[in-house]
Amino acid sequence: MLYLIAWLTDCALILFVFSVTRVLAEQQASPWTLGTLGAAFFLASALSSTLAGRLSDRVGRKAVAISGSIGLVASLSVLLLFDSGAWRFYVAYACAGISVGHVYPPVIALLSQCAGPREASRRFLRFGLAFNLGILFGQVGGGWLYDHLSPTAPLLTAIGLAVATVLCLCGVSDRADAESDGASGANEPEVGPQERASARRFIRLAWLANCAGMFSMSTLWFLFPSLAVSLGIPAEEHGLVLGVGRVTVMCVYLLMHAVPIWHHRFRFSVAAQFLGLAGMLMVCVGNRPVAMATGVVLLSVLLGYNYFASLYYNRSGHDEGGKGAAFGLNEAFLSMGAGGGSLLGGWAASEMGQRAPFQIAAAVIVMGLCVQVAWFLVGRDSSSSSS
């Protein structure tokens, strides 16, 4: 049930985002408008995730997730209730960000309960596949619905899926869903103090990588529509360009689960970030859908690797009572990166041209990687001295 909830939530959210950004792009809305809308969503989500994660550890994870899903239905309905005024877009985006921030930290914490390393990896794999399939359906399906039915069809579909999310969450047990998914996890060995310390060190590295990766991806989600319209890329192809990235992310998850050699090895994260950098550079210079899609594929390797790794390290780096807060903080760093990318990217596109946001995103990946390498080397030297 939790996997279905992840699919429904992300599919609804991406249908909503696709519909609004495409409509605004075709109405010649400024990149600054598109960027500030994205920032409103992600910065609201960052604050909400941080608070909701801690709250879910205290009052119950199911209750917090249900409140978020109800809020999502209300947020998506704002654009139907009010048919004029730019303010309604900002209200809808900010409220949607707050709502989603209340859904994911408790849901991920529920998934990680009573699971050893292998069982947790299996659950995170299924969760990753579920929400990425939701994003994929939202991106590809949004383009089809927009072109073949009407500009409002993706939004109406999103509201229906959000209602289904509320109903599914009402049927979830606070503990039974995660426990029944794999009883073998309870028999796996506990996390030792040395592994927990290492995991917490890698969590902080993953925060930076996730922040830089989502900074880059948010420029594609919120500012690529404007570039796509100017290049004459149809809405359906626009959806496919973004959709191939979701397929790539899912393939990365499958590989990481099947071959766990990457555990506590920083060089794999470095390699993924170099591929992400190459992808952003391709988006900076590409003019055709194939070139853009290739760049999105490479960037998606960075996103997929570091997000899956951050889930794994947060599970082993914190005890059961603090996992809601841990996953909330992890989601907050993702949202802060995405919010920064939307805001700074929107300003750059307005002042320096439509390619500028993607150039800045490439620079952010480089800076983030430099900080991570320095942090890793300092931490390794400190560990050696302590030993």
mmCIF file of C-alpha atoms in Angstrom:
data_model
loop_
_atom_site.group_PDB
_atom_site.id
_atom_site.type_symbol
_atom_site.label_atom_id
_atom_site.label_comp_id
_atom_site.label_asym_id
_atom_site.label_seq_id
_atom_site.Cartn_x
_atom_site.Cartn_y
_atom_site.Cartn_z
ATOM 1 C CA MET A 1 0.000 0.000 0.000
ATOM 2 C CA LEU A 2 2.825 2.423 0.823
ATOM 3 C CA TYR A 3 4.305 1.895 -2.649
ATOM 4 C CA LEU A 4 0.954 2.685 -4.270
ATOM 5 C CA ILE A 5 0.749 5.842 -2.165
ATOM 6 C CA ALA A 6 4.178 6.921 -3.428
ATOM 7 C CA TRP A 7 3.064 6.353 -7.031
ATOM 8 C CA LEU A 8 -0.184 8.261 -6.606
ATOM 9 C CA THR A 9 1.418 11.219 -4.820
ATOM 10 C CA ASP A 10 4.189 11.813 -7.341
ATOM 11 C CA CYS A 11 2.012 11.198 -10.370
ATOM 12 C CA ALA A 12 -0.521 13.743 -9.104
ATOM 13 C CA LEU A 13 2.174 16.258 -8.268
ATOM 14 C CA ILE A 14 3.968 16.028 -11.618
ATOM 15 C CA LEU A 15 0.716 16.218 -13.599
ATOM 16 C CA PHE A 16 -0.039 19.423 -11.700
ATOM 17 C CA VAL A 17 3.439 20.896 -12.263
ATOM 18 C CA PHE A 18 3.507 19.895 -15.947
ATOM 19 C CA SER A 19 0.105 21.402 -16.619
ATOM 20 C CA VAL A 20 0.818 24.737 -14.944
ATOM 21 C CA THR A 21 4.347 25.245 -16.302
ATOM 22 C CA ARG A 22 3.322 24.370 -19.869
ATOM 23 C CA VAL A 23 0.322 26.716 -19.796
ATOM 24 C CA LEU A 24 2.428 29.574 -18.420
ATOM 25 C CA ALA A 25 5.208 28.936 -20.951
ATOM 26 C CA GLU A 26 2.746 29.051 -23.851
ATOM 27 C CA GLN A 27 1.315 32.281 -22.420
ATOM 28 C CA GLN A 28 4.862 33.696 -22.620
ATOM 29 C CA ALA A 29 5.239 33.956 -18.846
ATOM 30 C CA SER A 30 8.672 35.187 -17.833
ATOM 31 C CA PRO A 31 11.318 32.724 -16.626
ATOM 32 C CA TRP A 32 11.320 34.666 -13.363
ATOM 33 C CA THR A 33 7.656 33.749 -12.845
ATOM 34 C CA LEU A 34 8.338 30.062 -13.564
ATOM 35 C CA GLY A 35 11.374 30.105 -11.280
ATOM 36 C CA THR A 36 9.664 31.787 -8.344
ATOM 37 C CA LEU A 37 6.758 29.355 -8.594
ATOM 38 C CA GLY A 38 9.190 26.457 -8.299
ATOM 39 C CA ALA A 39 10.940 28.141 -5.392
ATOM 40 C CA ALA A 40 7.609 28.659 -3.604
ATOM 41 C CA PHE A 41 6.881 24.944 -3.877
ATOM 42 C CA PHE A 42 10.285 23.606 -2.860
ATOM 43 C CA LEU A 43 11.100 26.036 -0.067
ATOM 44 C CA ALA A 44 7.681 25.390 1.460
ATOM 45 C CA SER A 45 8.353 21.668 1.098
ATOM 46 C CA ALA A 46 11.782 21.981 2.764
ATOM 47 C CA LEU A 47 10.331 23.654 5.853
ATOM 48 C CA SER A 48 7.376 21.274 5.930
ATOM 49 C CA SER A 49 9.565 18.132 5.630
ATOM 50 C CA THR A 50 11.773 19.216 8.519
ATOM 51 C CA LEU A 51 8.817 19.871 10.813
ATOM 52 C CA ALA A 52 6.669 16.941 9.667
ATOM 53 C CA GLY A 53 9.481 14.422 10.135
ATOM 54 C CA ARG A 54 9.906 15.380 13.785
ATOM 55 C CA LEU A 55 6.162 15.603 14.299
ATOM 56 C CA SER A 56 5.617 12.114 12.884
ATOM 57 C CA ASP A 57 8.017 10.649 15.477
ATOM 58 C CA ARG A 58 5.829 12.131 18.216
ATOM 59 C CA VAL A 59 2.170 12.024 17.149
ATOM 60 C CA GLY A 60 2.169 9.148 14.653
ATOM 61 C CA ARG A 61 3.307 8.755 11.077
ATOM 62 C CA LYS A 62 -0.046 7.803 9.597
ATOM 63 C CA ALA A 63 -1.812 10.882 11.018
ATOM 64 C CA VAL A 64 0.819 13.272 9.633
ATOM 65 C CA ALA A 65 0.766 11.631 6.187
ATOM 66 C CA ILE A 66 -3.048 11.789 5.987
ATOM 67 C CA SER A 67 -3.040 15.482 6.871
ATOM 68 C CA GLY A 68 -0.558 16.086 4.051
ATOM 69 C CA SER A 69 -2.578 14.142 1.476
ATOM 70 C CA ILE A 70 -5.768 16.036 2.342
ATOM 71 C CA GLY A 71 -3.828 19.273 1.983
ATOM 72 C CA LEU A 72 -2.631 18.155 -1.456
ATOM 73 C CA VAL A 73 -6.211 17.708 -2.691
ATOM 74 C CA ALA A 74 -7.070 21.210 -1.479
ATOM 75 C CA SER A 75 -3.892 22.692 -3.000
ATOM 76 C CA LEU A 76 -4.519 21.263 -6.461
ATOM 77 C CA SER A 77 -8.131 22.454 -6.358
ATOM 78 C CA VAL A 78 -7.138 26.105 -5.905
ATOM 79 C CA LEU A 79 -6.719 26.580 -9.667
ATOM 80 C CA LEU A 80 -10.252 25.278 -10.284
ATOM 81 C CA LEU A 81 -11.847 27.433 -7.595
ATOM 82 C CA PHE A 82 -10.175 30.651 -8.788
ATOM 83 C CA ASP A 83 -9.819 31.226 -12.525
ATOM 84 C CA SER A 84 -7.912 34.511 -12.605
ATOM 85 C CA GLY A 85 -4.970 36.180 -10.916
ATOM 86 C CA ALA A 86 -1.325 35.194 -10.725
ATOM 87 C CA TRP A 87 -1.545 34.907 -6.918
ATOM 88 C CA ARG A 88 -3.488 31.618 -7.216
ATOM 89 C CA PHE A 89 -0.493 29.879 -8.795
ATOM 90 C CA TYR A 90 1.771 30.869 -5.896
ATOM 91 C CA VAL A 91 -0.810 29.793 -3.321
ATOM 92 C CA ALA A 92 -1.334 26.450 -5.057
ATOM 93 C CA TYR A 93 2.403 25.766 -5.376
ATOM 94 C CA ALA A 94 3.264 26.764 -1.799
ATOM 95 C CA CYS A 95 0.374 24.758 -0.322
ATOM 96 C CA ALA A 96 1.273 21.736 -2.478
ATOM 97 C CA GLY A 97 4.850 21.960 -1.187
ATOM 98 C CA ILE A 98 3.674 22.023 2.429
ATOM 99 C CA SER A 99 1.357 19.079 1.771
ATOM 100 C CA VAL A 100 3.928 16.838 0.074
ATOM 101 C CA GLY A 101 6.409 17.672 2.844
ATOM 102 C CA HIS A 102 3.934 16.101 5.282
ATOM 103 C CA VAL A 103 3.532 12.920 3.220
ATOM 104 C CA TYR A 104 6.986 11.617 2.374
ATOM 105 C CA PRO A 105 9.011 11.686 5.638
ATOM 106 C CA PRO A 106 6.450 9.603 7.585
ATOM 107 C CA VAL A 107 5.881 7.237 4.646
ATOM 108 C CA ILE A 108 9.618 6.561 4.234
ATOM 109 C CA ALA A 109 9.996 6.113 8.001
ATOM 110 C CA LEU A 110 7.180 3.544 7.949
ATOM 111 C CA LEU A 111 8.960 1.674 5.157
ATOM 112 C CA SER A 112 12.237 1.507 7.080
ATOM 113 C CA GLN A 113 10.732 0.043 10.275
ATOM 114 C CA CYS A 114 11.944 -3.368 11.454
ATOM 115 C CA ALA A 115 14.256 -3.890 8.492
ATOM 116 C CA GLY A 116 17.880 -4.967 8.288
ATOM 117 C CA PRO A 117 20.223 -3.662 5.565
ATOM 118 C CA ARG A 118 19.151 -6.048 2.795
ATOM 119 C CA GLU A 119 15.440 -5.833 3.506
ATOM 120 C CA ALA A 120 15.643 -2.034 3.791
ATOM 121 C CA SER A 121 17.413 -1.877 0.424
ATOM 122 C CA ARG A 122 14.636 -3.994 -1.084
ATOM 123 C CA ARG A 123 11.937 -1.733 0.324
ATOM 124 C CA PHE A 124 13.712 1.425 -0.806
ATOM 125 C CA LEU A 125 14.073 -0.107 -4.264
ATOM 126 C CA ARG A 126 10.338 -0.735 -4.488
ATOM 127 C CA PHE A 127 9.623 2.729 -3.109
ATOM 128 C CA GLY A 128 12.020 4.310 -5.626
ATOM 129 C CA LEU A 129 10.481 2.399 -8.509
ATOM 130 C CA ALA A 130 6.991 3.375 -7.370
ATOM 131 C CA PHE A 131 7.497 7.116 -7.074
ATOM 132 C CA ASN A 132 9.633 7.312 -10.217
ATOM 133 C CA LEU A 133 6.965 5.469 -12.174
ATOM 134 C CA GLY A 134 4.571 8.069 -10.800
ATOM 135 C CA ILE A 135 6.802 10.873 -12.075
ATOM 136 C CA LEU A 136 7.249 9.082 -15.412
ATOM 137 C CA PHE A 137 3.501 8.635 -15.887
ATOM 138 C CA GLY A 138 2.976 12.249 -14.855
ATOM 139 C CA GLN A 139 5.501 13.615 -17.354
ATOM 140 C CA VAL A 140 4.623 11.430 -20.331
ATOM 141 C CA GLY A 141 0.915 11.230 -19.544
ATOM 142 C CA GLY A 142 0.767 14.949 -18.864
ATOM 143 C CA GLY A 143 2.088 15.719 -22.332
ATOM 144 C CA TRP A 144 -0.402 13.333 -23.950
ATOM 145 C CA LEU A 145 -3.380 14.625 -21.961
ATOM 146 C CA TYR A 146 -2.384 18.221 -22.667
ATOM 147 C CA ASP A 147 -2.021 17.716 -26.429
ATOM 148 C CA HIS A 148 -4.908 15.300 -27.053
ATOM 149 C CA LEU A 149 -7.582 16.325 -24.522
ATOM 150 C CA SER A 150 -7.243 19.789 -22.992
ATOM 151 C CA PRO A 151 -4.821 21.955 -20.951
ATOM 152 C CA THR A 152 -6.941 21.276 -17.834
ATOM 153 C CA ALA A 153 -7.021 17.475 -18.263
ATOM 154 C CA PRO A 154 -3.693 16.875 -16.419
ATOM 155 C CA LEU A 155 -4.870 18.990 -13.461
ATOM 156 C CA LEU A 156 -8.214 17.180 -13.177
ATOM 157 C CA THR A 157 -6.434 13.823 -13.309
ATOM 158 C CA ALA A 158 -4.013 15.005 -10.598
ATOM 159 C CA ILE A 159 -6.891 15.897 -8.260
ATOM 160 C CA GLY A 160 -8.431 12.458 -8.761
ATOM 161 C CA LEU A 161 -5.124 10.741 -7.925
ATOM 162 C CA ALA A 162 -4.668 12.932 -4.823
ATOM 163 C CA VAL A 163 -8.111 11.870 -3.564
ATOM 164 C CA ALA A 164 -7.090 8.229 -4.085
ATOM 165 C CA THR A 165 -3.969 8.900 -1.984
ATOM 166 C CA VAL A 166 -6.109 10.012 0.961
ATOM 167 C CA LEU A 167 -8.224 6.854 0.738
ATOM 168 C CA CYS A 168 -5.153 4.601 0.572
ATOM 169 C CA LEU A 169 -3.505 6.257 3.569
ATOM 170 C CA CYS A 170 -6.656 5.742 5.634
ATOM 171 C CA GLY A 171 -6.184 2.001 5.134
ATOM 172 C CA VAL A 172 -2.531 1.922 6.237
ATOM 173 C CA SER A 173 -1.520 0.634 9.677
ATOM 174 C CA ASP A 174 1.071 2.644 11.616
ATOM 175 C CA ARG A 175 3.311 -0.433 11.783
ATOM 176 C CA ALA A 176 1.814 -3.489 10.123
ATOM 177 C CA ASP A 177 2.368 -2.383 6.527
ATOM 178 C CA ALA A 178 6.118 -2.144 6.843
ATOM 179 C CA GLU A 179 6.500 -5.165 9.097
ATOM 180 C CA SER A 180 4.436 -7.527 6.956
ATOM 181 C CA ASP A 181 6.338 -6.501 3.839
ATOM 182 C CA GLY A 182 9.356 -8.486 4.939
ATOM 183 C CA ALA A 183 9.555 -10.282 8.261
ATOM 184 C CA SER A 184 13.048 -11.507 7.410
ATOM 185 C CA GLY A 185 14.372 -8.015 8.108
ATOM 186 C CA ALA A 186 13.833 -8.494 11.832
ATOM 187 C CA ASN A 187 16.349 -11.350 11.861
ATOM 188 C CA GLU A 188 19.153 -9.358 10.251
ATOM 189 C CA PRO A 189 22.020 -8.069 12.432
ATOM 190 C CA GLU A 190 21.749 -4.711 14.180
ATOM 191 C CA VAL A 191 23.795 -1.762 12.999
ATOM 192 C CA GLY A 192 27.072 -1.529 14.904
ATOM 193 C CA PRO A 193 28.477 1.738 16.298
ATOM 194 C CA GLN A 194 31.269 1.926 13.695
ATOM 195 C CA GLU A 195 28.864 1.408 10.795
ATOM 196 C CA ARG A 196 26.438 3.946 12.267
ATOM 197 C CA ALA A 197 29.210 6.563 12.580
ATOM 198 C CA SER A 198 30.278 5.912 8.978
ATOM 199 C CA ALA A 199 26.673 6.149 7.788
ATOM 200 C CA ARG A 200 26.208 9.523 9.458
ATOM 201 C CA ARG A 201 29.338 10.781 7.756
ATOM 202 C CA PHE A 202 28.040 9.668 4.361
ATOM 203 C CA ILE A 203 24.629 11.184 5.101
ATOM 204 C CA ARG A 204 26.211 14.638 5.211
ATOM 205 C CA LEU A 205 28.034 14.048 1.936
ATOM 206 C CA ALA A 206 24.767 12.864 0.366
ATOM 207 C CA TRP A 207 22.986 16.028 1.562
ATOM 208 C CA LEU A 208 25.340 18.162 -0.508
ATOM 209 C CA ALA A 209 25.129 15.892 -3.552
ATOM 210 C CA ASN A 210 21.326 15.749 -3.348
ATOM 211 C CA CYS A 211 21.146 19.512 -2.968
ATOM 212 C CA ALA A 212 23.279 20.103 -6.078
ATOM 213 C CA GLY A 213 21.474 17.418 -8.055
ATOM 214 C CA MET A 214 18.027 18.788 -7.280
ATOM 215 C CA PHE A 215 19.242 22.324 -7.966
ATOM 216 C CA SER A 216 19.977 21.105 -11.487
ATOM 217 C CA MET A 217 16.819 19.036 -11.934
ATOM 218 C CA SER A 218 14.569 21.877 -10.792
ATOM 219 C CA THR A 219 15.894 24.069 -13.602
ATOM 220 C CA LEU A 220 14.690 21.368 -16.000
ATOM 221 C CA TRP A 221 11.296 20.937 -14.339
ATOM 222 C CA PHE A 222 10.460 24.637 -14.122
ATOM 223 C CA LEU A 223 12.578 26.406 -16.763
ATOM 224 C CA PHE A 224 12.999 23.805 -19.510
ATOM 225 C CA PRO A 225 9.346 24.337 -20.626
ATOM 226 C CA SER A 226 10.237 27.876 -21.697
ATOM 227 C CA LEU A 227 13.281 26.631 -23.636
ATOM 228 C CA ALA A 228 11.229 23.792 -25.169
ATOM 229 C CA VAL A 229 8.616 26.228 -26.467
ATOM 230 C CA SER A 230 11.277 28.520 -27.935
ATOM 231 C CA LEU A 231 12.958 25.547 -29.668
ATOM 232 C CA GLY A 232 9.631 24.351 -31.055
ATOM 233 C CA ILE A 233 9.584 21.085 -29.069
ATOM 234 C CA PRO A 234 5.952 19.818 -28.779
ATOM 235 C CA ALA A 235 4.465 19.123 -25.346
ATOM 236 C CA GLU A 236 4.472 15.347 -25.941
ATOM 237 C CA GLU A 237 8.206 15.318 -26.812
ATOM 238 C CA HIS A 238 8.876 17.674 -23.914
ATOM 239 C CA GLY A 239 7.299 15.084 -21.603
ATOM 240 C CA LEU A 240 9.359 12.277 -23.163
ATOM 241 C CA VAL A 241 12.627 14.221 -22.715
ATOM 242 C CA LEU A 242 11.967 14.453 -18.989
ATOM 243 C CA GLY A 243 10.495 10.956 -18.815
ATOM 244 C CA VAL A 244 13.679 9.156 -19.952
ATOM 245 C CA GLY A 245 15.361 10.518 -16.848
ATOM 246 C CA ARG A 246 12.901 8.649 -14.657
ATOM 247 C CA VAL A 247 13.675 5.375 -16.454
ATOM 248 C CA THR A 248 17.377 6.007 -15.854
ATOM 249 C CA VAL A 249 16.845 6.665 -12.152
ATOM 250 C CA MET A 250 14.941 3.398 -11.781
ATOM 251 C CA CYS A 251 17.719 1.474 -13.553
ATOM 252 C CA VAL A 252 20.251 3.029 -11.154
ATOM 253 C CA TYR A 253 18.153 1.907 -8.167
ATOM 254 C CA LEU A 254 17.982 -1.649 -9.515
ATOM 255 C CA LEU A 255 21.740 -1.764 -10.056
ATOM 256 C CA MET A 256 22.527 -0.333 -6.604
ATOM 257 C CA HIS A 257 20.276 -2.896 -4.919
ATOM 258 C CA ALA A 258 21.677 -5.810 -6.930
ATOM 259 C CA VAL A 259 25.348 -4.823 -6.571
ATOM 260 C CA PRO A 260 25.906 -3.245 -3.112
ATOM 261 C CA ILE A 261 29.629 -2.657 -3.666
ATOM 262 C CA TRP A 262 28.995 1.098 -3.332
ATOM 263 C CA HIS A 263 28.270 0.917 0.403
ATOM 264 C CA HIS A 264 30.517 3.372 2.301
ATOM 265 C CA ARG A 265 32.663 4.052 -0.810
ATOM 266 C CA PHE A 266 32.813 7.710 -1.779
ATOM 267 C CA ARG A 267 34.358 7.168 -5.224
ATOM 268 C CA PHE A 268 31.046 5.892 -6.612
ATOM 269 C CA SER A 269 29.330 9.125 -5.610
ATOM 270 C CA VAL A 270 32.107 11.128 -7.275
ATOM 271 C CA ALA A 271 31.685 9.159 -10.521
ATOM 272 C CA ALA A 272 27.916 9.715 -10.485
ATOM 273 C CA GLN A 273 28.406 13.445 -10.013
ATOM 274 C CA PHE A 274 30.828 13.658 -12.938
ATOM 275 C CA LEU A 275 28.198 12.016 -15.135
ATOM 276 C CA GLY A 276 25.621 14.508 -13.861
ATOM 277 C CA LEU A 277 27.940 17.373 -14.718
ATOM 278 C CA ALA A 278 28.361 16.025 -18.264
ATOM 279 C CA GLY A 279 24.589 15.823 -18.564
ATOM 280 C CA MET A 280 24.049 19.445 -17.564
ATOM 281 C CA LEU A 281 26.688 20.569 -20.045
ATOM 282 C CA MET A 282 24.794 18.745 -22.806
ATOM 283 C CA VAL A 283 21.590 20.544 -21.846
ATOM 284 C CA CYS A 284 23.518 23.822 -21.996
ATOM 285 C CA VAL A 285 24.421 23.326 -25.664
ATOM 286 C CA GLY A 286 21.756 20.943 -27.051
ATOM 287 C CA ASN A 287 19.079 22.050 -29.509
ATOM 288 C CA ARG A 288 17.287 18.800 -30.358
ATOM 289 C CA PRO A 289 15.170 16.486 -28.190
ATOM 290 C CA VAL A 290 17.716 13.641 -28.523
ATOM 291 C CA ALA A 291 20.577 15.772 -27.173
ATOM 292 C CA MET A 292 18.393 17.080 -24.361
ATOM 293 C CA ALA A 293 17.252 13.577 -23.459
ATOM 294 C CA THR A 294 20.859 12.343 -23.323
ATOM 295 C CA GLY A 295 21.757 15.150 -20.953
ATOM 296 C CA VAL A 296 18.762 14.330 -18.746
ATOM 297 C CA VAL A 297 19.816 10.653 -18.667
ATOM 298 C CA LEU A 298 23.317 11.522 -17.424
ATOM 299 C CA LEU A 299 22.003 13.964 -14.824
ATOM 300 C CA SER A 300 19.568 11.302 -13.647
ATOM 301 C CA VAL A 301 22.461 8.977 -12.773
ATOM 302 C CA LEU A 302 23.570 11.602 -10.230
ATOM 303 C CA LEU A 303 20.051 11.976 -8.841
ATOM 304 C CA GLY A 304 19.364 8.252 -8.653
ATOM 305 C CA TYR A 305 22.650 7.273 -7.031
ATOM 306 C CA ASN A 306 22.717 9.892 -4.312
ATOM 307 C CA TYR A 307 19.043 9.676 -3.361
ATOM 308 C CA PHE A 308 19.108 5.891 -2.982
ATOM 309 C CA ALA A 309 22.370 6.126 -1.041
ATOM 310 C CA SER A 310 20.937 8.808 1.258
ATOM 311 C CA LEU A 311 17.937 6.603 2.113
ATOM 312 C CA TYR A 312 20.232 3.675 2.882
ATOM 313 C CA TYR A 313 22.591 5.697 5.088
ATOM 314 C CA ASN A 314 19.738 7.400 6.960
ATOM 315 C CA ARG A 315 18.285 3.995 7.826
ATOM 316 C CA SER A 316 21.555 2.733 9.316
ATOM 317 C CA GLY A 317 22.597 6.075 10.795
ATOM 318 C CA HIS A 318 19.571 6.587 13.078
ATOM 319 C CA ASP A 319 17.502 4.499 15.472
ATOM 320 C CA GLU A 320 13.782 3.773 15.017
ATOM 321 C CA GLY A 321 12.576 6.658 17.174
ATOM 322 C CA GLY A 322 14.414 9.291 15.150
ATOM 323 C CA LYS A 323 13.922 8.093 11.599
ATOM 324 C CA GLY A 324 11.018 10.414 10.864
ATOM 325 C CA ALA A 325 13.183 13.431 11.674
ATOM 326 C CA ALA A 326 16.131 11.954 9.731
ATOM 327 C CA PHE A 327 14.159 11.329 6.559
ATOM 328 C CA GLY A 328 12.457 14.700 6.938
ATOM 329 C CA LEU A 329 15.819 16.451 7.005
ATOM 330 C CA ASN A 330 16.963 14.419 4.009
ATOM 331 C CA GLU A 331 13.897 15.505 2.018
ATOM 332 C CA ALA A 332 14.455 19.091 3.168
ATOM 333 C CA PHE A 333 17.935 19.224 1.619
ATOM 334 C CA LEU A 334 16.502 17.951 -1.654
ATOM 335 C CA SER A 335 13.826 20.640 -1.562
ATOM 336 C CA MET A 336 16.271 23.413 -0.621
ATOM 337 C CA GLY A 337 18.433 22.544 -3.611
ATOM 338 C CA ALA A 338 15.418 22.482 -5.897
ATOM 339 C CA GLY A 339 14.117 25.762 -4.503
ATOM 340 C CA GLY A 340 17.472 27.441 -5.011
ATOM 341 C CA GLY A 341 17.671 26.148 -8.577
ATOM 342 C CA SER A 342 14.207 27.422 -9.422
ATOM 343 C CA LEU A 343 14.755 30.858 -7.892
ATOM 344 C CA LEU A 344 18.293 31.504 -9.100
ATOM 345 C CA GLY A 345 17.550 29.851 -12.437
ATOM 346 C CA GLY A 346 14.500 32.034 -12.997
ATOM 347 C CA TRP A 347 16.523 35.167 -12.314
ATOM 348 C CA ALA A 348 19.381 34.015 -14.562
ATOM 349 C CA ALA A 349 17.050 33.177 -17.448
ATOM 350 C CA SER A 350 15.472 36.631 -17.212
ATOM 351 C CA GLU A 351 18.780 38.491 -17.035
ATOM 352 C CA MET A 352 21.238 36.336 -19.002
ATOM 353 C CA GLY A 353 19.215 34.175 -21.397
ATOM 354 C CA GLN A 354 17.393 30.849 -21.442
ATOM 355 C CA ARG A 355 20.553 28.719 -21.208
ATOM 356 C CA ALA A 356 21.962 30.534 -18.180
ATOM 357 C CA PRO A 357 20.094 28.458 -15.526
ATOM 358 C CA PHE A 358 21.629 25.247 -16.856
ATOM 359 C CA GLN A 359 25.096 26.774 -16.925
ATOM 360 C CA ILE A 360 24.707 27.862 -13.294
ATOM 361 C CA ALA A 361 23.462 24.368 -12.404
ATOM 362 C CA ALA A 362 26.627 22.833 -13.877
ATOM 363 C CA ALA A 363 28.730 25.223 -11.785
ATOM 364 C CA VAL A 364 26.777 24.269 -8.634
ATOM 365 C CA ILE A 365 27.525 20.566 -9.242
ATOM 366 C CA VAL A 366 31.244 21.378 -9.508
ATOM 367 C CA MET A 367 31.238 23.487 -6.328
ATOM 368 C CA GLY A 368 29.247 20.903 -4.399
ATOM 369 C CA LEU A 369 31.638 18.138 -5.443
ATOM 370 C CA CYS A 370 34.682 20.181 -4.399
ATOM 371 C CA VAL A 371 33.194 20.761 -0.938
ATOM 372 C CA GLN A 372 32.353 17.055 -0.593
ATOM 373 C CA VAL A 373 35.873 15.946 -1.534
ATOM 374 C CA ALA A 374 37.421 18.353 0.969
ATOM 375 C CA TRP A 375 34.946 17.257 3.667
ATOM 376 C CA PHE A 376 35.602 13.582 2.958
ATOM 377 C CA LEU A 377 39.383 13.980 3.127
ATOM 378 C CA VAL A 378 39.213 15.940 6.373
ATOM 379 C CA GLY A 379 36.870 13.340 7.882
ATOM 380 C CA ARG A 380 39.101 10.479 6.798
ATOM 381 C CA ASP A 381 42.159 12.131 8.345
ATOM 382 C CA SER A 382 40.231 12.664 11.600
ATOM 383 C CA SER A 383 39.132 9.012 11.646
ATOM 384 C CA SER A 384 42.703 7.841 11.105
ATOM 385 C CA SER A 385 43.960 10.027 13.947
ATOM 386 C CA SER A 386 41.242 8.709 16.298
ATOM 387 C CA SER A 387 42.089 5.129 15.404
#
